Coordinates of C-alpha atoms in Angstrom, one line a residue:
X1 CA 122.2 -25.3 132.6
X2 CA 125.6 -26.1 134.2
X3 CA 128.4 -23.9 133.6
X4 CA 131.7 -25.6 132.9
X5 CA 133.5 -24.5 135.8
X6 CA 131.0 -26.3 137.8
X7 CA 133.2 -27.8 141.0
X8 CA 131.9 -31.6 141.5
X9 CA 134.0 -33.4 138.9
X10 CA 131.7 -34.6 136.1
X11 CA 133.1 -38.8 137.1
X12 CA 132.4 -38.2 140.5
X13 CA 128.5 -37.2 139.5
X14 CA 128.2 -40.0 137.2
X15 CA 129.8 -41.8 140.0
X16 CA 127.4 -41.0 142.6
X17 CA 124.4 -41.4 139.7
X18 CA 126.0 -44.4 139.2
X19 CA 125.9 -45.4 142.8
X20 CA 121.9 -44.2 143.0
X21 CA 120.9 -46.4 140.3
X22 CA 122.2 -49.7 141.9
X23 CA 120.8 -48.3 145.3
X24 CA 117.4 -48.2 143.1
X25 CA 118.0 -51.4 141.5
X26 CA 118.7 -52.6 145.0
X27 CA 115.4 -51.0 146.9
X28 CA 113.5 -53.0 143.7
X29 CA 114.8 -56.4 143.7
X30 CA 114.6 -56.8 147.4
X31 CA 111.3 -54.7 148.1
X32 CA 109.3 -58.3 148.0
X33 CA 112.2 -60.2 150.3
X34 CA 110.1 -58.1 153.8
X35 CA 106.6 -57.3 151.8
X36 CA 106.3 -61.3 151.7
X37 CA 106.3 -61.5 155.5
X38 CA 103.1 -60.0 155.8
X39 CA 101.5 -61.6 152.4
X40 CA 101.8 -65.3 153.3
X41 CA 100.1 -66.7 156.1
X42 CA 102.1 -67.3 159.1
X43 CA 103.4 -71.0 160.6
X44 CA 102.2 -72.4 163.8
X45 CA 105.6 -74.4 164.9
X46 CA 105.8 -76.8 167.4
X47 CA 108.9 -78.1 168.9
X48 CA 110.7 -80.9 166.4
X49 CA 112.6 -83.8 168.3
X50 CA 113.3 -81.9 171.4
X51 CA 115.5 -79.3 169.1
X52 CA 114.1 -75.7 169.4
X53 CA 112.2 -75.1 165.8
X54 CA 111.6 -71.3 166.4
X55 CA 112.5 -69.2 169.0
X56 CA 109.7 -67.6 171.0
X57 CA 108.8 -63.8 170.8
X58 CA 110.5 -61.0 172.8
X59 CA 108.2 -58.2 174.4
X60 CA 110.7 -56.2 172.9
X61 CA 109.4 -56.5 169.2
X62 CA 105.6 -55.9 170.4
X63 CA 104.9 -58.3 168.8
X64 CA 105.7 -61.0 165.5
X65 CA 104.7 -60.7 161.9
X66 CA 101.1 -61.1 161.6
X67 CA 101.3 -62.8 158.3
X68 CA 98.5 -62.4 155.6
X69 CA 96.3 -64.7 153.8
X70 CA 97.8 -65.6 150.6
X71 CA 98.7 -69.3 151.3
X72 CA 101.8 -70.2 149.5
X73 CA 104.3 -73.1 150.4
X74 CA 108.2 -72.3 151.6
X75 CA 108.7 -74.0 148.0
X76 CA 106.4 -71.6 145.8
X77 CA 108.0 -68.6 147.9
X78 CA 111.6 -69.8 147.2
X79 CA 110.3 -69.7 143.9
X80 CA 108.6 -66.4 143.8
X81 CA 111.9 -64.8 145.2
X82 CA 114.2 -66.4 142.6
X83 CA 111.8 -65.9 139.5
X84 CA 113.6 -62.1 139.6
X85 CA 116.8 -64.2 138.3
X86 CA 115.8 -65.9 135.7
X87 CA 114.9 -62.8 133.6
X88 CA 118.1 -60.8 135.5
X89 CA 120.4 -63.5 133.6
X90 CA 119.1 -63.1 130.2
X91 CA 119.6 -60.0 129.3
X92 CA 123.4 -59.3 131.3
X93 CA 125.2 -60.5 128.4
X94 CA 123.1 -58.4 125.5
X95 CA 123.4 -55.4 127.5
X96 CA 127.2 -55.7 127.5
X97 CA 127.3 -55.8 124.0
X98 CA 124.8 -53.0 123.2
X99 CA 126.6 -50.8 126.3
X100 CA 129.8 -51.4 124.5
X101 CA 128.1 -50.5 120.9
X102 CA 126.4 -47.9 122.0
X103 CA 127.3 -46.4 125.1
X104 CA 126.1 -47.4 128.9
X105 CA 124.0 -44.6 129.3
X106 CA 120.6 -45.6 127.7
X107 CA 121.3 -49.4 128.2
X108 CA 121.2 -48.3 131.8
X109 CA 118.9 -45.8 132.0
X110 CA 115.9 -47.8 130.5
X111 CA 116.6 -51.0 131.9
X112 CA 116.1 -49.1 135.5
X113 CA 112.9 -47.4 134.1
X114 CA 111.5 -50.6 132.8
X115 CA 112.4 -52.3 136.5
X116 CA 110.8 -49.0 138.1
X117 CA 107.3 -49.8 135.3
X118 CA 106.9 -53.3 136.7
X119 CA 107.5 -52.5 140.6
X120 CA 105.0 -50.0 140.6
X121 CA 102.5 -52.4 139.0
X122 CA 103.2 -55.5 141.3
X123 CA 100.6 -55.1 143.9
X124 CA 97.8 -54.9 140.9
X125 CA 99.7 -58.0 140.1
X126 CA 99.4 -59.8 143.2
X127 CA 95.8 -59.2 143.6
X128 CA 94.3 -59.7 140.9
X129 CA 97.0 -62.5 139.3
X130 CA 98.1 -64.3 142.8
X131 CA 101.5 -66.0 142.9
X132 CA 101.5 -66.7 138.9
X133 CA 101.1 -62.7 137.6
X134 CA 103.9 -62.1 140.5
X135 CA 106.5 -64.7 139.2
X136 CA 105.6 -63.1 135.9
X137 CA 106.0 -59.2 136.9
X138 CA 109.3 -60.6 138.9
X139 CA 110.9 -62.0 135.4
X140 CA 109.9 -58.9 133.8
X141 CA 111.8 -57.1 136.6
X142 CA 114.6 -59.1 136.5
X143 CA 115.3 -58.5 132.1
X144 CA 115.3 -54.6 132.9
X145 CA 117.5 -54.9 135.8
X146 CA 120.1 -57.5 134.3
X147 CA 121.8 -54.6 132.1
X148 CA 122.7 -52.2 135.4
X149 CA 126.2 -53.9 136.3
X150 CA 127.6 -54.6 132.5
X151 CA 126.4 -50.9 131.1
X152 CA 127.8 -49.0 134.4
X153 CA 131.3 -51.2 133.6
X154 CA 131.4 -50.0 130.2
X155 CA 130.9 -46.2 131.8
X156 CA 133.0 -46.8 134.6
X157 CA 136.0 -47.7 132.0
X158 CA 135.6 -44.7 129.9
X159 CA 135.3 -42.3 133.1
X160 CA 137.3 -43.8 136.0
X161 CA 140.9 -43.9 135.7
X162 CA 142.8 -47.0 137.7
X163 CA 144.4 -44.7 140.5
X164 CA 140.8 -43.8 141.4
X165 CA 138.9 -47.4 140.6
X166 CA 139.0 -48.5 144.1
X167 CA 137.2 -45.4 145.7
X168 CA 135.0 -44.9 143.0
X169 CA 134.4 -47.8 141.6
X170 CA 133.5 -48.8 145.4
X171 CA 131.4 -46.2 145.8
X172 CA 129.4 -47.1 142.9
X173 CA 128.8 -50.6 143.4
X174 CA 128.3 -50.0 147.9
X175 CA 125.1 -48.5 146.0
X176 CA 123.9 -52.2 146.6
X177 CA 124.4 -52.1 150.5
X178 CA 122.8 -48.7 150.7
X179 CA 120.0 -49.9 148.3
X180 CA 119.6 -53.3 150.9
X181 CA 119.9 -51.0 153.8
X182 CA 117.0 -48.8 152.8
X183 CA 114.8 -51.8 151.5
X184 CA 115.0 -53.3 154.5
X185 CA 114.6 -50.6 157.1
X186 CA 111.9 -48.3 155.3
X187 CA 110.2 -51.4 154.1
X188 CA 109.9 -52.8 158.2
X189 CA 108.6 -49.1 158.8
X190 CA 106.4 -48.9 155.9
X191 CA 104.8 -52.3 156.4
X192 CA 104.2 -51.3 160.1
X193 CA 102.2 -48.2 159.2
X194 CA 100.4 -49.1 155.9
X195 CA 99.0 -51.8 154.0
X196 CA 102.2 -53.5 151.9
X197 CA 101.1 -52.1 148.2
X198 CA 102.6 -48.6 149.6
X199 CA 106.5 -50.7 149.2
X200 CA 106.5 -51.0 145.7
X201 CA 104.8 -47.7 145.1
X202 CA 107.7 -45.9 146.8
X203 CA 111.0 -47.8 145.3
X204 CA 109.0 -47.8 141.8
X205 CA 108.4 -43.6 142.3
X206 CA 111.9 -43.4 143.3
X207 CA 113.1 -45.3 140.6
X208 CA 111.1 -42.8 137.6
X209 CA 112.8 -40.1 139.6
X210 CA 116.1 -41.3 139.1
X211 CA 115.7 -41.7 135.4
X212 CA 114.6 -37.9 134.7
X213 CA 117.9 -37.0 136.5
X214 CA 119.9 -39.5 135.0
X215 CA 119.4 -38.6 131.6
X216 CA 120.2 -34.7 132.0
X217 CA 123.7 -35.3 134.2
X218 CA 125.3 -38.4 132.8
X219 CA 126.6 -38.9 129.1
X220 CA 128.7 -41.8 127.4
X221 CA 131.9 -40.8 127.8
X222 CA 134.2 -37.6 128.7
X223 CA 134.1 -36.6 124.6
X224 CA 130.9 -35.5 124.1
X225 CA 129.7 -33.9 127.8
X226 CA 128.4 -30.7 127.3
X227 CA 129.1 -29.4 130.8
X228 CA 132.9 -31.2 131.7
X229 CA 135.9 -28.7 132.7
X230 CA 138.5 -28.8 129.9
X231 CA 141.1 -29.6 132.7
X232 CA 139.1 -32.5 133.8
X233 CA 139.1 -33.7 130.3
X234 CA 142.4 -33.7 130.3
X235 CA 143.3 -35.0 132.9
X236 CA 141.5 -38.2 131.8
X237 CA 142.8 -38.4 128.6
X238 CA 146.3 -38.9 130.5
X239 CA 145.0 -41.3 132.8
X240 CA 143.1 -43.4 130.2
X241 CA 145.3 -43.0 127.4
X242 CA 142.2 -42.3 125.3
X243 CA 138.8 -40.8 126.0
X244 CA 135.4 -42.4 124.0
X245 CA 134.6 -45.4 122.8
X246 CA 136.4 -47.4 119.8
X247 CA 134.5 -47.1 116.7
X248 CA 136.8 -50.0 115.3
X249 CA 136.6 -52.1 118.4
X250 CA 137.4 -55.8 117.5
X251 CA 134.4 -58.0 117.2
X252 CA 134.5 -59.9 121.3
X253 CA 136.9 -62.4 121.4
X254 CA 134.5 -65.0 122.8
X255 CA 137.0 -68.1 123.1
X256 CA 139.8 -66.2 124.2
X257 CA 137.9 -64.8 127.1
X258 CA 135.8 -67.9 128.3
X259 CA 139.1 -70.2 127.7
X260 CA 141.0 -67.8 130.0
X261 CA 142.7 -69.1 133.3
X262 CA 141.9 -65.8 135.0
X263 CA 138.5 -65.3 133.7
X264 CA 137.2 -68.7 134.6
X265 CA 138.8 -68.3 138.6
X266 CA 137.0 -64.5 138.0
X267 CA 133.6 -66.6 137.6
X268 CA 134.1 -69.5 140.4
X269 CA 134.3 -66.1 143.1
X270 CA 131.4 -65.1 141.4
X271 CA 129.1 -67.3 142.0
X272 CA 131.0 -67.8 145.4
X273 CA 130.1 -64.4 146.3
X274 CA 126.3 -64.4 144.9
X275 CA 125.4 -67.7 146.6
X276 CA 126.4 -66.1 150.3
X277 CA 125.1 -63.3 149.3
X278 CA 121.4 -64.0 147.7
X279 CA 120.9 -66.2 150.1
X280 CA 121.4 -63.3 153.1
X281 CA 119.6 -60.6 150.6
X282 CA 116.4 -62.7 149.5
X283 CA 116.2 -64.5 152.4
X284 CA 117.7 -63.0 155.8
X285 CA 114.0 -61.4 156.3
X286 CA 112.5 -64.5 156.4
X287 CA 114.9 -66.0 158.8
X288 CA 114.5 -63.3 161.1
X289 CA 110.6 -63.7 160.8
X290 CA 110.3 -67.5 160.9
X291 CA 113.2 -68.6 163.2
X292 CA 114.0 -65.7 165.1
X293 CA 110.0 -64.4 165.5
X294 CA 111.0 -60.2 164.9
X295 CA 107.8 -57.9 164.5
X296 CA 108.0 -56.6 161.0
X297 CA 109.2 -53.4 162.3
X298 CA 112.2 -55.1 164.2
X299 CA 112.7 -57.2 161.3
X300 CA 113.4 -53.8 158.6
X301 CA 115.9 -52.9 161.4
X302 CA 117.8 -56.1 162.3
X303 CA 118.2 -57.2 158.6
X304 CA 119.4 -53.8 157.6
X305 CA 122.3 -53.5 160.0
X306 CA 124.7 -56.3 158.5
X307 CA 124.0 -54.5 155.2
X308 CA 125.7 -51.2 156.9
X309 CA 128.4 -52.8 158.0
X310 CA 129.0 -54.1 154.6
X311 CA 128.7 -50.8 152.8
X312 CA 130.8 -49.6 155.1
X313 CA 133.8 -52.0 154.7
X314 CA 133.0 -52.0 150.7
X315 CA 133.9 -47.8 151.1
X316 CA 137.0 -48.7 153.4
X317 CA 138.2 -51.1 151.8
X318 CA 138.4 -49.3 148.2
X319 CA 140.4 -47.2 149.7
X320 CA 142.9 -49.7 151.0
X321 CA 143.2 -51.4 148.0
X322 CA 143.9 -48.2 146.3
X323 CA 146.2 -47.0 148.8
X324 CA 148.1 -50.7 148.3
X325 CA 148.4 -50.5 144.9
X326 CA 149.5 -46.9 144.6
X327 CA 152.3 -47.1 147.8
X328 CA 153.3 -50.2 145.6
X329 CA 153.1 -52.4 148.4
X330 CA 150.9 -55.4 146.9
X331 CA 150.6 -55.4 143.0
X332 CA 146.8 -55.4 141.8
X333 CA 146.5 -59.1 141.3
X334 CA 147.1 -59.3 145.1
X335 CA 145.2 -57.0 146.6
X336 CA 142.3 -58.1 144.4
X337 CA 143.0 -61.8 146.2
X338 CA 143.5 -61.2 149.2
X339 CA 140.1 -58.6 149.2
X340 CA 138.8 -61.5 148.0
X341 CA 140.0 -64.2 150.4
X342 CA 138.5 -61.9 153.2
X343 CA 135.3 -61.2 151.7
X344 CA 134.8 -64.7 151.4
X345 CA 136.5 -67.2 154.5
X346 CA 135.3 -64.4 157.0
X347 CA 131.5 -64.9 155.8
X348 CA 131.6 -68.3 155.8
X349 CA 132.8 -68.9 159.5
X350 CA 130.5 -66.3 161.0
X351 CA 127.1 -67.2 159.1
X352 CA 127.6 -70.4 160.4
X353 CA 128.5 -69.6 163.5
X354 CA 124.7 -67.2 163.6
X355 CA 123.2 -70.4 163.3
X356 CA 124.8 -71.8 166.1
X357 CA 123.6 -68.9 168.3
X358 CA 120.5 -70.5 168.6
X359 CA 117.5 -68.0 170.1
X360 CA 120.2 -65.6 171.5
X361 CA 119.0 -62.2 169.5
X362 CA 122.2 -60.0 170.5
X363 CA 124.5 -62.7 169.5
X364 CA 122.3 -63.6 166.0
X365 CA 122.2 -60.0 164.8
X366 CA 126.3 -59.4 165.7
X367 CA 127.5 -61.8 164.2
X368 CA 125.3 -61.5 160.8
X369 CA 126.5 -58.0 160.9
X370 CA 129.9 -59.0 161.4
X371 CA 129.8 -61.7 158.2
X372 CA 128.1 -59.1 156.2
X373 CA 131.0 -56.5 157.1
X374 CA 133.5 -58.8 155.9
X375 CA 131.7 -59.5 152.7
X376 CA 132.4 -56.0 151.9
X377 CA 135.3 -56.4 150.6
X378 CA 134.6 -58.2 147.7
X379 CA 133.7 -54.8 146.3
X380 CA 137.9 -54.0 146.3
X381 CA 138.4 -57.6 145.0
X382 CA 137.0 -59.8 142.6
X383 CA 134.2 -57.0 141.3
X384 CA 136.7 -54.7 140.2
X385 CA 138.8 -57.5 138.4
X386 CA 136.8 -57.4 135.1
X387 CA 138.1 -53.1 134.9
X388 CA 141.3 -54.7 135.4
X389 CA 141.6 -57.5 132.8
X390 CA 140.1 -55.9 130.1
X391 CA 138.9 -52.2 129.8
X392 CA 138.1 -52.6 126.2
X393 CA 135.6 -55.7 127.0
X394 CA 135.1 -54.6 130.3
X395 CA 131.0 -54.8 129.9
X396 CA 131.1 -58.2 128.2
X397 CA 133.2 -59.2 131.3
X398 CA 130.8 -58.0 133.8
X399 CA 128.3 -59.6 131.6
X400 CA 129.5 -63.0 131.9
X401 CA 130.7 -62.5 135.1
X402 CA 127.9 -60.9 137.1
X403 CA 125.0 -63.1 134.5
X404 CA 126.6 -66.6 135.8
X405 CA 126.4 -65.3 139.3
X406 CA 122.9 -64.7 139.1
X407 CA 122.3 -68.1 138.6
X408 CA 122.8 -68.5 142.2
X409 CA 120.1 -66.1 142.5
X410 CA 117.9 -68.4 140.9
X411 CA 118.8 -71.7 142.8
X412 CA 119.6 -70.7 146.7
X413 CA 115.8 -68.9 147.3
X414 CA 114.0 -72.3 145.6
X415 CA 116.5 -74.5 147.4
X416 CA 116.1 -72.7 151.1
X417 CA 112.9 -73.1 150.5
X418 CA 113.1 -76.7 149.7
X419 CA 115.6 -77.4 152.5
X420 CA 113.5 -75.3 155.0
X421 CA 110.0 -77.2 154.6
X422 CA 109.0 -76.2 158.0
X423 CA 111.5 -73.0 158.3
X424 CA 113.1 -74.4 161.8
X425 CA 116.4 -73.2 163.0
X426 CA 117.9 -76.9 162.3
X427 CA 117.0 -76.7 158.8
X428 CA 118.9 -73.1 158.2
X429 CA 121.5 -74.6 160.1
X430 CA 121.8 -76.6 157.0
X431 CA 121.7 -74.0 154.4
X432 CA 124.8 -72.3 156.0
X433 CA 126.7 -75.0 155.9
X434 CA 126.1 -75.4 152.5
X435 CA 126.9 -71.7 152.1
X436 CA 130.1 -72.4 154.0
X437 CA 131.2 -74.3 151.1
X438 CA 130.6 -73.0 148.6
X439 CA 132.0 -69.8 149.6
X440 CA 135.3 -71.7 150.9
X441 CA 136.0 -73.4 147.4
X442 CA 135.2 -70.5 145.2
X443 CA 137.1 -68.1 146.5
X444 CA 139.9 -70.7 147.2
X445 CA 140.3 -71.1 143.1
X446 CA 140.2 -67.4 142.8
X447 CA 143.0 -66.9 145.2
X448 CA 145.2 -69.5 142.9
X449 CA 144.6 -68.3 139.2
X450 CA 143.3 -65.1 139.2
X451 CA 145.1 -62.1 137.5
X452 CA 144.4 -58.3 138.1
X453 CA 146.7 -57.2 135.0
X454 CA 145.2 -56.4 131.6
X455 CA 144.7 -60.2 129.5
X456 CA 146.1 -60.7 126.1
X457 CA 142.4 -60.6 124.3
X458 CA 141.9 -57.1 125.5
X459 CA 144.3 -56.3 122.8
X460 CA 142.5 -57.7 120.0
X461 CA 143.6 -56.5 116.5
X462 CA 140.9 -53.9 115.7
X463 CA 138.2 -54.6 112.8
X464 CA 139.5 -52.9 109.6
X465 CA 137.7 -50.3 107.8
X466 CA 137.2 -51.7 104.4
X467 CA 136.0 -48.5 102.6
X468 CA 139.7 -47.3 104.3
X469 CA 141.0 -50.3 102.7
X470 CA 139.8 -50.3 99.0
X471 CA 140.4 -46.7 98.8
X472 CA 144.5 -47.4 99.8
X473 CA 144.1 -50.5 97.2
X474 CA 143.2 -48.0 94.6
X475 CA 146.1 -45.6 95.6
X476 CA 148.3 -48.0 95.6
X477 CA 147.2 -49.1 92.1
X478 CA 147.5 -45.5 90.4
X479 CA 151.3 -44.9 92.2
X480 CA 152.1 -48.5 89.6
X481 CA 150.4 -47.3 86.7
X482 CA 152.7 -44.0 87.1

């Protein structure tokens, strides 16, 4: 099917694969964040102490959000958005472990086909369960999808060598931005022009898609693809010092790796990271549909663009940090902090400052855009830093890593929707202070202990074979008895 002189470099297709099925992932989770808009019935707000609680629609958007007629509370949909976490978190950590067992490929592959099943299937879900069969489909979303980030670690460590982690491994994970970027805008478009079960149709049929061409390009690791370039191989058996899994990998150092300094300032900028960032993903649409009264249409626009900026500055910013590390002029440990320490002090200060913009549209959408930009860079810092510490564990990393952060995902839409009761500007002025925060403290204990050179437990004394061993006992004994 491919001939082996074939001139994209087999990492750079399971790169760009890799980067698709995050994009998927992406177009998934957040396909519900817009669609929701126009399932709930829509607010009649009223001015609150003399403070503006809405702004007032602009001719420009023809229009606001029509709303539908399921009547759910800002509580139950906080709720319905976050149920996706609570089955994303369960399964991050056993799809580490069977990614590292067994290879990233199927642990991948299935978990997106099994997210792609229940999209496609939500709208049947919604009318004829209501909220209840959604939370439910949601959960069931959320186990397939939580095995994406640890299994494409454990492939990303056997294919990308660290000269090139930045660009690609940037590349791969700005498939989030792209996949936010889509959601949003062809979701606004969609939702304009249809009735909103044609959403989950599309990102679920594009999901199946990627699956069937997944499985014929992308295999475990560089020792078994039919179709890689012997000079490619190589060349990554240089870089990588080995190419395929280890057989005889050590059972996972548990204690070693949660009691680690590095590892635990790895987590605080995780959850740093998520809690800005679920908070813009899940609930950004609704902001810009409550408070700031977009149509639909305008709304798929506006809450797309701070999601190109970030993809965008994820891309540039992979190569920077490459290019630092490589010209020697920052070791990794430093450029991974101070990616960090941009991606999240820069956020902070401009989503607060969105909220202080009050009805001012131009001013809103700029400086979202801006604080999504900057959060970009995370993708160069504390994301890559589980690659770093610990190739061999590198999944179980991401696991723990990327599975606490998605807790976040499972408190900030419930609490914005307790905190915004009424959804007035006042009240998300409130939430982004608490963002601010949180963002601010996080990253600040990253920037103190975190490391970006491999950790002592990635080195663990392999497990011995013991057939190996008995049958040099019995050697040993017959060289005695002679």
């Amino acid at each position: 099917m491919f001939h082996e002189d074939f001139f994209i470099p087999q990492r750079v297709i399971l790169a760009i694969m890799g980067f698709l099925a995050i994009l998927n992932a992406y177009t998934m989770r957040i396909s519900l964040s817009i669609a929701i808009t126009e399932l709930v019935v829509k607010k009649n707000h009223t001015d609150i102490d003399g403070e503006t609680a809405v702004c007032l629609a602009d001719d420009m958007d023809h229009g606001t959000s029509t709303g539908g007629t399921y009547e759910w509370s800002e509580e139950l949909q906080g709720f319905i958005l976050s149920s996706f976490y609570i089955g994303y978190i369960v399964t991050h950590i056993p799809g580490g472990l069977l990614a590292e067992k067994f290879g990233g490929k199927w642990t991948l592959s299935l978990g997106i086909l099994s997210t792609a099943f229940f999209t496609l299937i939500t709208p049947v879900a919604i009318i004829n369960g209501g909220a209840t069969a959604l939370i439910i489909v949601r959960i069931l979303m959320g186990l397939g999808e939580g095995t994406t980030f640890p299994a494409l670690s454990v492939l990303l460590a056997q294919w990308v060598p660290l000269n090139e982690r930045g660009k690609l491994g940037a590349l791969v994970l700005g498939g989030g931005q792209v996949g936010t970027i889509l959601g949003n805008l062809l979701s606004g478009v969609l939702l304009d022009a249809f009735d909103w079960p044609i959403v989950f149709y599309m990102f679920g049929g594009f999901g199946v898609v990627w699956f069937i061409f997944f499985c014929f390009l992308c295999f475990n690791d560089p020792t078994i693809h039919p179709y890689i370039k012997p000079s490619e191989r190589e060349y990554l058996a240089k870089e990588l010092g080995s190419l395929g899994r280890k057989e005889n990998l050590a059972p996972t150092p548990w204690k070693a790796i949660l009691t680690s300094i590095p590892m635990i300032a790895l987590v605080c900028a995780q959850i740093g990271h998520d809690w800005g960032f679920y908070i813009m993903v899940t609930d950004l649409p609704k902001y810009m549909s409550d408070v700031m009264q977009f149509s639909i249409k305008a709304n798929g626009l506006y809450s797309s663009l701070p999601y190109i900026m970030m993809w965008i500055v994820s891309i540039g910013s992979g190569f920077v940090g490459d290019w630092l590390i490589t010209r020697n002029i920052l070791s990794i440990t430093n450029t991974r902090k101070m990616m960090t320490g941009i991606a999240a002090f820069g956020p902070a200060i401009f989503m607060v400052a969105a909220s202080y913009a009050g009805c001012d549209r131009l001013a809103v959408v700029v400086l979202f855009t801006i604080c999504m930009g900057l959060m970009g860079a995370f993708y160069a810092g504390m994301k890559l830093s589980p690659l770093d510490m610990s190739p061999n564990y590198a999944g179980t990393l991401m696991a723990i890593t990327n599975g606490i952060g998605a807790i976040t995902g499972v408190i900030t839409p419930y609490l914005v929707g307790v905190m915004t009761p009424n959804a007035t500007l006042l009240e998300w002025r409130t939430v982004f202070w608490v963002a601010f925060g949180v963002l601010c403290v996080t990253a600040f204990v990253y920037c103190i202990w975190a490391s970006g050179e491999v950790q002592e437990f990635n080195d663990t004394p392999p497990r011995k074979d013991h057939d190996a061993e008995e049958r040099g006992k019995s050697s040993d004994n017959e060289k005695q008895k002679h």
